[in-house]
Structures are given as structure tokens and as C-alpha cells.
PDB file of C-alpha atoms in Angstrom:
ATOM      1  CA  UNK A  23      29.402   1.510   0.220  1.00 42.00           C
ATOM      2  CA  UNK A  24      31.032  -1.408  -1.592  1.00 50.00           C
ATOM      3  CA  UNK A  25      33.006  -3.947   0.410  1.00 53.00           C
ATOM      4  CA  UNK A  26      35.117  -4.885  -2.617  1.00 53.00           C
ATOM      5  CA  UNK A  27      38.040  -2.482  -2.012  1.00 54.00           C
ATOM      6  CA  UNK A  28      38.103  -3.138   1.732  1.00 87.00           C
ATOM      7  CA  UNK A  29      38.222  -6.946   1.414  1.00 91.00           C
ATOM      8  CA  UNK A  30      40.730  -6.837  -1.449  1.00 90.00           C
ATOM      9  CA  UNK A  31      43.046  -4.567   0.542  1.00 91.00           C
ATOM     10  CA  UNK A  32      42.888  -6.936   3.512  1.00 94.00           C
ATOM     11  CA  UNK A  33      43.622  -9.909   1.251  1.00 95.00           C
ATOM     12  CA  UNK A  34      46.616  -8.221  -0.382  1.00 92.00           C
ATOM     13  CA  UNK A  35      48.051  -7.205   2.988  1.00 92.00           C
ATOM     14  CA  UNK A  36      47.538 -10.754   4.299  1.00 95.00           C
ATOM     15  CA  UNK A  37      49.270 -12.272   1.276  1.00 94.00           C
ATOM     16  CA  UNK A  38      52.247  -9.940   1.639  1.00 91.00           C
ATOM     17  CA  UNK A  39      52.887 -11.294   5.127  1.00 91.00           C
ATOM     18  CA  UNK A  40      52.836 -14.872   3.826  1.00 92.00           C
ATOM     19  CA  UNK A  41      54.944 -14.226   0.719  1.00 92.00           C
ATOM     20  CA  UNK A  42      57.403 -11.395   1.260  1.00 79.00           C
ATOM     21  CA  UNK A  43      59.288 -10.056  -1.693  1.00 73.00           C
ATOM     22  CA  UNK A  44      58.684  -8.163  -4.946  1.00 73.00           C
ATOM     23  CA  UNK A  45      55.112  -8.096  -6.216  1.00 81.00           C
ATOM     24  CA  UNK A  46      53.768  -7.654  -9.727  1.00 83.00           C
ATOM     25  CA  UNK A  47      50.055  -7.493 -10.471  1.00 84.00           C
ATOM     26  CA  UNK A  48      47.753  -7.908 -13.443  1.00 83.00           C
ATOM     27  CA  UNK A  49      44.068  -7.004 -13.561  1.00 82.00           C
ATOM     28  CA  UNK A  50      41.491  -8.833 -15.693  1.00 79.00           C
ATOM     29  CA  UNK A  51      37.813  -7.965 -16.112  1.00 77.00           C
ATOM     30  CA  UNK A  52      35.296 -10.296 -17.726  1.00 75.00           C
ATOM     31  CA  UNK A  53      31.947  -9.092 -19.004  1.00 69.00           C
ATOM     32  CA  UNK A  54      29.500  -8.812 -16.121  1.00 69.00           C
ATOM     33  CA  UNK A  55      32.055  -9.442 -13.372  1.00 70.00           C
ATOM     34  CA  UNK A  56      33.955  -7.413 -10.826  1.00 76.00           C
ATOM     35  CA  UNK A  57      37.637  -6.791 -11.689  1.00 80.00           C
ATOM     36  CA  UNK A  58      39.938  -9.613 -10.612  1.00 88.00           C
ATOM     37  CA  UNK A  59      43.641  -9.269  -9.969  1.00 91.00           C
ATOM     38  CA  UNK A  60      46.434 -11.811  -9.865  1.00 93.00           C
ATOM     39  CA  UNK A  61      49.541 -10.920  -7.870  1.00 93.00           C
ATOM     40  CA  UNK A  62      52.946 -12.490  -8.377  1.00 94.00           C
ATOM     41  CA  UNK A  63      55.258 -12.962  -5.403  1.00 94.00           C
ATOM     42  CA  UNK A  64      58.883 -13.966  -5.792  1.00 89.00           C
ATOM     43  CA  UNK A  65      60.917 -15.820  -6.748  1.00 90.00           C
ATOM     44  CA  UNK A  66      61.777 -16.373  -3.103  1.00 88.00           C
ATOM     45  CA  UNK A  67      65.093 -17.673  -1.748  1.00 87.00           C
ATOM     46  CA  UNK A  68      64.227 -21.209  -2.859  1.00 89.00           C
ATOM     47  CA  UNK A  69      63.248 -20.032  -6.349  1.00 90.00           C
ATOM     48  CA  UNK A  70      59.505 -20.496  -5.881  1.00 94.00           C
ATOM     49  CA  UNK A  71      57.061 -18.100  -7.516  1.00 95.00           C
ATOM     50  CA  UNK A  72      53.566 -17.661  -6.087  1.00 96.00           C
ATOM     51  CA  UNK A  73      50.600 -16.421  -8.080  1.00 96.00           C
ATOM     52  CA  UNK A  74      47.642 -15.382  -5.927  1.00 96.00           C
ATOM     53  CA  UNK A  75      44.218 -14.072  -6.878  1.00 95.00           C
ATOM     54  CA  UNK A  76      42.746 -10.971  -5.269  1.00 94.00           C
ATOM     55  CA  UNK A  77      39.049 -10.241  -5.664  1.00 91.00           C
ATOM     56  CA  UNK A  78      37.292 -13.621  -5.522  1.00 92.00           C
ATOM     57  CA  UNK A  79      36.590 -13.077  -1.830  1.00 93.00           C
ATOM     58  CA  UNK A  80      35.044  -9.645  -2.323  1.00 89.00           C
ATOM     59  CA  UNK A  81      31.676 -11.379  -2.178  1.00 88.00           C
ATOM     60  CA  UNK A  82      30.547 -14.716  -0.703  1.00 91.00           C
ATOM     61  CA  UNK A  83      30.136 -17.610  -3.137  1.00 90.00           C
ATOM     62  CA  UNK A  84      26.716 -19.123  -3.732  1.00 85.00           C
ATOM     63  CA  UNK A  85      25.677 -22.129  -5.828  1.00 80.00           C
ATOM     64  CA  UNK A  86      23.471 -21.452  -8.878  1.00 76.00           C
ATOM     65  CA  UNK A  87      20.553 -23.120  -7.061  1.00 76.00           C
ATOM     66  CA  UNK A  88      20.591 -20.502  -4.279  1.00 73.00           C
ATOM     67  CA  UNK A  89      17.353 -18.509  -4.227  1.00 69.00           C
ATOM     68  CA  UNK A  90      18.710 -15.748  -2.001  1.00 71.00           C
ATOM     69  CA  UNK A  91      22.232 -14.352  -2.378  1.00 72.00           C
ATOM     70  CA  UNK A  92      23.337 -13.193   1.059  1.00 75.00           C
ATOM     71  CA  UNK A  93      25.818 -10.332   0.520  1.00 76.00           C
ATOM     72  CA  UNK A  94      27.545 -11.098   3.829  1.00 80.00           C
ATOM     73  CA  UNK A  95      27.312 -14.800   4.622  1.00 84.00           C
ATOM     74  CA  UNK A  96      28.786 -17.583   2.562  1.00 88.00           C
ATOM     75  CA  UNK A  97      32.232 -19.050   1.841  1.00 93.00           C
ATOM     76  CA  UNK A  98      34.973 -16.787   0.508  1.00 95.00           C
ATOM     77  CA  UNK A  99      38.052 -17.973  -1.353  1.00 96.00           C
ATOM     78  CA  UNK A 100      41.248 -16.927  -3.082  1.00 96.00           C
ATOM     79  CA  UNK A 101      43.567 -19.121  -5.165  1.00 97.00           C
ATOM     80  CA  UNK A 102      47.328 -19.613  -4.881  1.00 97.00           C
ATOM     81  CA  UNK A 103      49.503 -21.315  -7.509  1.00 97.00           C
ATOM     82  CA  UNK A 104      53.126 -22.195  -6.701  1.00 97.00           C
ATOM     83  CA  UNK A 105      55.665 -22.833  -9.465  1.00 97.00           C
ATOM     84  CA  UNK A 106      59.390 -23.519  -9.348  1.00 96.00           C
ATOM     85  CA  UNK A 107      60.007 -21.102 -12.226  1.00 94.00           C
ATOM     86  CA  UNK A 108      57.952 -18.165 -13.507  1.00 93.00           C
ATOM     87  CA  UNK A 109      55.161 -18.677 -16.027  1.00 94.00           C
ATOM     88  CA  UNK A 110      53.578 -15.232 -16.076  1.00 92.00           C
ATOM     89  CA  UNK A 111      51.247 -16.201 -18.938  1.00 93.00           C
ATOM     90  CA  UNK A 112      49.286 -18.141 -16.300  1.00 94.00           C
ATOM     91  CA  UNK A 113      47.848 -14.861 -15.004  1.00 91.00           C
ATOM     92  CA  UNK A 114      44.870 -14.921 -17.350  1.00 89.00           C
ATOM     93  CA  UNK A 115      44.142 -18.595 -16.697  1.00 92.00           C
ATOM     94  CA  UNK A 116      44.083 -17.921 -12.960  1.00 93.00           C
ATOM     95  CA  UNK A 117      41.759 -14.986 -13.549  1.00 90.00           C
ATOM     96  CA  UNK A 118      39.426 -17.278 -15.522  1.00 90.00           C
ATOM     97  CA  UNK A 119      39.407 -19.724 -12.604  1.00 91.00           C
ATOM     98  CA  UNK A 120      38.820 -16.867 -10.184  1.00 91.00           C
ATOM     99  CA  UNK A 121      35.810 -15.705 -12.190  1.00 89.00           C
ATOM    100  CA  UNK A 122      33.991 -19.055 -12.072  1.00 89.00           C
ATOM    101  CA  UNK A 123      32.030 -18.219  -8.885  1.00 89.00           C
ATOM    102  CA  UNK A 124      30.633 -15.073 -10.550  1.00 84.00           C
ATOM    103  CA  UNK A 125      30.209 -16.511 -14.040  1.00 84.00           C
ATOM    104  CA  UNK A 126      29.198 -20.130 -13.389  1.00 86.00           C
ATOM    105  CA  UNK A 127      28.093 -20.127  -9.762  1.00 86.00           C
ATOM    106  CA  UNK A 128      30.894 -22.511  -8.836  1.00 88.00           C
ATOM    107  CA  UNK A 129      31.742 -22.663  -5.146  1.00 92.00           C
ATOM    108  CA  UNK A 130      35.509 -23.069  -4.900  1.00 92.00           C
ATOM    109  CA  UNK A 131      36.444 -25.504  -2.142  1.00 92.00           C
ATOM    110  CA  UNK A 132      38.949 -28.255  -1.391  1.00 93.00           C
ATOM    111  CA  UNK A 133      38.615 -31.196  -3.783  1.00 92.00           C
ATOM    112  CA  UNK A 134      36.876 -29.203  -6.524  1.00 91.00           C
ATOM    113  CA  UNK A 135      38.214 -29.625 -10.049  1.00 92.00           C
ATOM    114  CA  UNK A 136      38.044 -27.035 -12.805  1.00 93.00           C
ATOM    115  CA  UNK A 137      38.991 -27.954 -16.370  1.00 93.00           C
ATOM    116  CA  UNK A 138      39.944 -25.070 -18.645  1.00 92.00           C
ATOM    117  CA  UNK A 139      40.369 -27.509 -21.579  1.00 90.00           C
ATOM    118  CA  UNK A 140      43.378 -25.529 -22.740  1.00 94.00           C
ATOM    119  CA  UNK A 141      46.948 -25.152 -21.462  1.00 96.00           C
ATOM    120  CA  UNK A 142      47.270 -23.053 -18.326  1.00 96.00           C
ATOM    121  CA  UNK A 143      50.093 -21.215 -20.101  1.00 96.00           C
ATOM    122  CA  UNK A 144      51.524 -21.581 -23.629  1.00 95.00           C
ATOM    123  CA  UNK A 145      53.144 -24.980 -24.040  1.00 94.00           C
ATOM    124  CA  UNK A 146      51.895 -26.336 -20.708  1.00 96.00           C
ATOM    125  CA  UNK A 147      50.879 -29.986 -20.393  1.00 96.00           C
ATOM    126  CA  UNK A 148      48.438 -29.080 -17.621  1.00 97.00           C
ATOM    127  CA  UNK A 149      44.930 -27.989 -18.581  1.00 96.00           C
ATOM    128  CA  UNK A 150      42.937 -28.363 -15.344  1.00 97.00           C
ATOM    129  CA  UNK A 151      43.347 -27.760 -11.633  1.00 97.00           C
ATOM    130  CA  UNK A 152      42.473 -29.487  -8.402  1.00 97.00           C
ATOM    131  CA  UNK A 153      41.748 -27.335  -5.373  1.00 95.00           C
ATOM    132  CA  UNK A 154      43.977 -28.315  -2.448  1.00 95.00           C
ATOM    133  CA  UNK A 155      43.316 -27.907   1.259  1.00 94.00           C
ATOM    134  CA  UNK A 156      43.163 -24.364   2.608  1.00 94.00           C
ATOM    135  CA  UNK A 157      45.088 -23.174   5.623  1.00 88.00           C
ATOM    136  CA  UNK A 158      48.449 -24.821   5.070  1.00 88.00           C
ATOM    137  CA  UNK A 159      50.136 -22.387   2.710  1.00 90.00           C
ATOM    138  CA  UNK A 160      48.319 -19.201   3.734  1.00 95.00           C
ATOM    139  CA  UNK A 161      46.318 -18.991   6.985  1.00 96.00           C
ATOM    140  CA  UNK A 162      42.634 -18.104   6.812  1.00 96.00           C
ATOM    141  CA  UNK A 163      41.871 -14.395   6.940  1.00 96.00           C
ATOM    142  CA  UNK A 164      39.147 -13.413   9.400  1.00 94.00           C
ATOM    143  CA  UNK A 165      36.916 -10.500   8.384  1.00 92.00           C
ATOM    144  CA  UNK A 166      35.530  -8.985  11.613  1.00 88.00           C
ATOM    145  CA  UNK A 167      35.483  -5.528  10.005  1.00 82.00           C
ATOM    146  CA  UNK A 168      33.173  -6.685   7.201  1.00 79.00           C
ATOM    147  CA  UNK A 169      30.310  -7.605   9.494  1.00 76.00           C
ATOM    148  CA  UNK A 170      28.999 -10.175  11.918  1.00 80.00           C
ATOM    149  CA  UNK A 171      28.602 -13.558  10.250  1.00 82.00           C
ATOM    150  CA  UNK A 172      31.134 -12.935   7.494  1.00 86.00           C
ATOM    151  CA  UNK A 173      33.106 -16.124   6.892  1.00 91.00           C
ATOM    152  CA  UNK A 174      36.902 -15.967   6.731  1.00 94.00           C
ATOM    153  CA  UNK A 175      38.728 -15.880   3.422  1.00 96.00           C
ATOM    154  CA  UNK A 176      40.290 -19.272   2.709  1.00 97.00           C
ATOM    155  CA  UNK A 177      43.323 -19.547   0.431  1.00 97.00           C
ATOM    156  CA  UNK A 178      43.244 -22.708  -1.672  1.00 97.00           C
ATOM    157  CA  UNK A 179      46.372 -24.090  -3.349  1.00 97.00           C
ATOM    158  CA  UNK A 180      45.802 -24.665  -7.064  1.00 96.00           C
ATOM    159  CA  UNK A 181      47.235 -28.051  -8.128  1.00 97.00           C
ATOM    160  CA  UNK A 182      47.672 -28.264 -11.927  1.00 98.00           C
ATOM    161  CA  UNK A 183      46.515 -31.474 -13.643  1.00 98.00           C
ATOM    162  CA  UNK A 184      47.134 -32.950 -17.067  1.00 97.00           C
ATOM    163  CA  UNK A 185      44.040 -34.030 -19.067  1.00 96.00           C
ATOM    164  CA  UNK A 186      44.425 -37.702 -18.109  1.00 96.00           C
ATOM    165  CA  UNK A 187      44.950 -36.817 -14.446  1.00 97.00           C
ATOM    166  CA  UNK A 188      41.796 -34.674 -14.524  1.00 96.00           C
ATOM    167  CA  UNK A 189      39.851 -37.567 -16.075  1.00 96.00           C
ATOM    168  CA  UNK A 190      41.135 -39.902 -13.349  1.00 96.00           C
ATOM    169  CA  UNK A 191      40.156 -37.433 -10.621  1.00 95.00           C
ATOM    170  CA  UNK A 192      36.626 -37.295 -12.022  1.00 93.00           C
ATOM    171  CA  UNK A 193      36.381 -41.091 -12.287  1.00 94.00           C
ATOM    172  CA  UNK A 194      38.163 -42.216  -9.109  1.00 94.00           C
ATOM    173  CA  UNK A 195      38.109 -39.113  -6.939  1.00 94.00           C
ATOM    174  CA  UNK A 196      40.651 -36.463  -5.997  1.00 93.00           C
ATOM    175  CA  UNK A 197      42.006 -38.509  -3.081  1.00 94.00           C
ATOM    176  CA  UNK A 198      43.037 -41.310  -5.454  1.00 96.00           C
ATOM    177  CA  UNK A 199      44.953 -38.933  -7.700  1.00 96.00           C
ATOM    178  CA  UNK A 200      46.629 -37.217  -4.754  1.00 96.00           C
ATOM    179  CA  UNK A 201      47.814 -40.598  -3.459  1.00 96.00           C
ATOM    180  CA  UNK A 202      49.330 -41.382  -6.867  1.00 97.00           C
ATOM    181  CA  UNK A 203      51.159 -38.054  -6.792  1.00 97.00           C
ATOM    182  CA  UNK A 204      52.406 -38.792  -3.287  1.00 97.00           C
ATOM    183  CA  UNK A 205      53.550 -42.328  -4.141  1.00 97.00           C
ATOM    184  CA  UNK A 206      55.410 -41.079  -7.232  1.00 97.00           C
ATOM    185  CA  UNK A 207      56.981 -38.108  -5.445  1.00 97.00           C
ATOM    186  CA  UNK A 208      55.434 -35.776  -8.026  1.00 97.00           C
ATOM    187  CA  UNK A 209      56.563 -32.161  -7.768  1.00 97.00           C
ATOM    188  CA  UNK A 210      53.366 -30.279  -8.590  1.00 97.00           C
ATOM    189  CA  UNK A 211      55.330 -27.024  -8.649  1.00 97.00           C
ATOM    190  CA  UNK A 212      57.376 -28.146 -11.659  1.00 97.00           C
ATOM    191  CA  UNK A 213      55.910 -26.412 -14.740  1.00 96.00           C
ATOM    192  CA  UNK A 214      57.596 -28.999 -16.995  1.00 96.00           C
ATOM    193  CA  UNK A 215      56.353 -32.110 -15.216  1.00 95.00           C
ATOM    194  CA  UNK A 216      54.695 -34.971 -17.070  1.00 95.00           C
ATOM    195  CA  UNK A 217      51.574 -36.866 -16.072  1.00 96.00           C
ATOM    196  CA  UNK A 218      51.861 -39.278 -13.148  1.00 95.00           C
ATOM    197  CA  UNK A 219      50.004 -41.787 -15.332  1.00 92.00           C
ATOM    198  CA  UNK A 220      52.799 -42.041 -17.919  1.00 81.00           C
TER     199      UNK A 220
END
């Protein structure tokens, strides 16, 4: 019996406790991958919209060098993007990011960068993302029902980057870029923001 529906249902229920409010969902399937969904929550009372993936965590992530793919053990992740106004065209871009563990063997974790080399939504200045620290926005989701040894699902904030910010993160490290954002008071949730390097 597949664990995919069971884990996805647990993830969706967990997300609904973190982000109450109306939910819309879009499903995307890439050749050779399990279906991935992106749920939209909000806007909430402060106007924030959350986009969260559902389906990445259906299976543990393994690097391409792994010789044995353990169906139970290994890190599990979902992605959460927060914006101050809706950009529903980002759904497909998030699905592309969510598919990278299956397609490219990428293990999604804090500090990882993924460059789509195209706008995250039409007209966006941001073309890449930095994975933030899990646990702050959405608590980890334990999976005791999946089996002994199953790691919890961790929910990583997706921090959009402009091309020059992504280049800086690769050259100087994610911590350097995050400090620049902090020093400049950059609102990473603003879909219209410009690069911190301008």
C-alpha cells in the first residue's frame, strides 16, 4: 500500500492548523514523478498569502550518489512561500522546485539554493530561491504512523532571490546574503521588491 496519500493528508491537515482560512489547490505532474500539489492559504488578516507544497514529503529524499533508496528513512520536506499579495502564477514554479528531489536528486534543506533561471511568476524580478530555516513558520510534522525511523516532515520557507542575489549567495554564502537583507530591512514577502544589491 502506498504511503503517498497518507503522508499528503497528514501534511495538508498540519498546514491547515498553521494557516487557517480559505484554501485553493493546484496539482502538477511531471513526467516520471508523483503528482505534486500546491495549496494557497489566505490572504490572512494581515494580507499575507501562503503557498505550500504537498507531496514532496511522500517519500524520503536521497542524493543522486545514494546506492540504496530507503523507502522509510531519510529527510522529508515541504516548501512554503509567503507573499504580501497574491501571485497565483507561482504555483507551477513551486511545483518545479518541489519536483527537484525526484527529478534531480536534490535534497532540500536550509541554505540550499535553487535557480529556475526564469521569473517565478510573470514579470517577477526574482528567479531563484534560498531555503530558509525549518520550524519557525510551520512546526515539524512527526510521522509515527508511517513507521519506525521515519523522519519528520520539515517545512522550509522559500526566500525568493534576484539573479544577482543568487550569484552572491553562491559566491559568498547564504549567510552573507541573509545579513544584507537584514541590514537593509528587506521585506522578502514583497513581490515587487528590488535587489538588495541595487
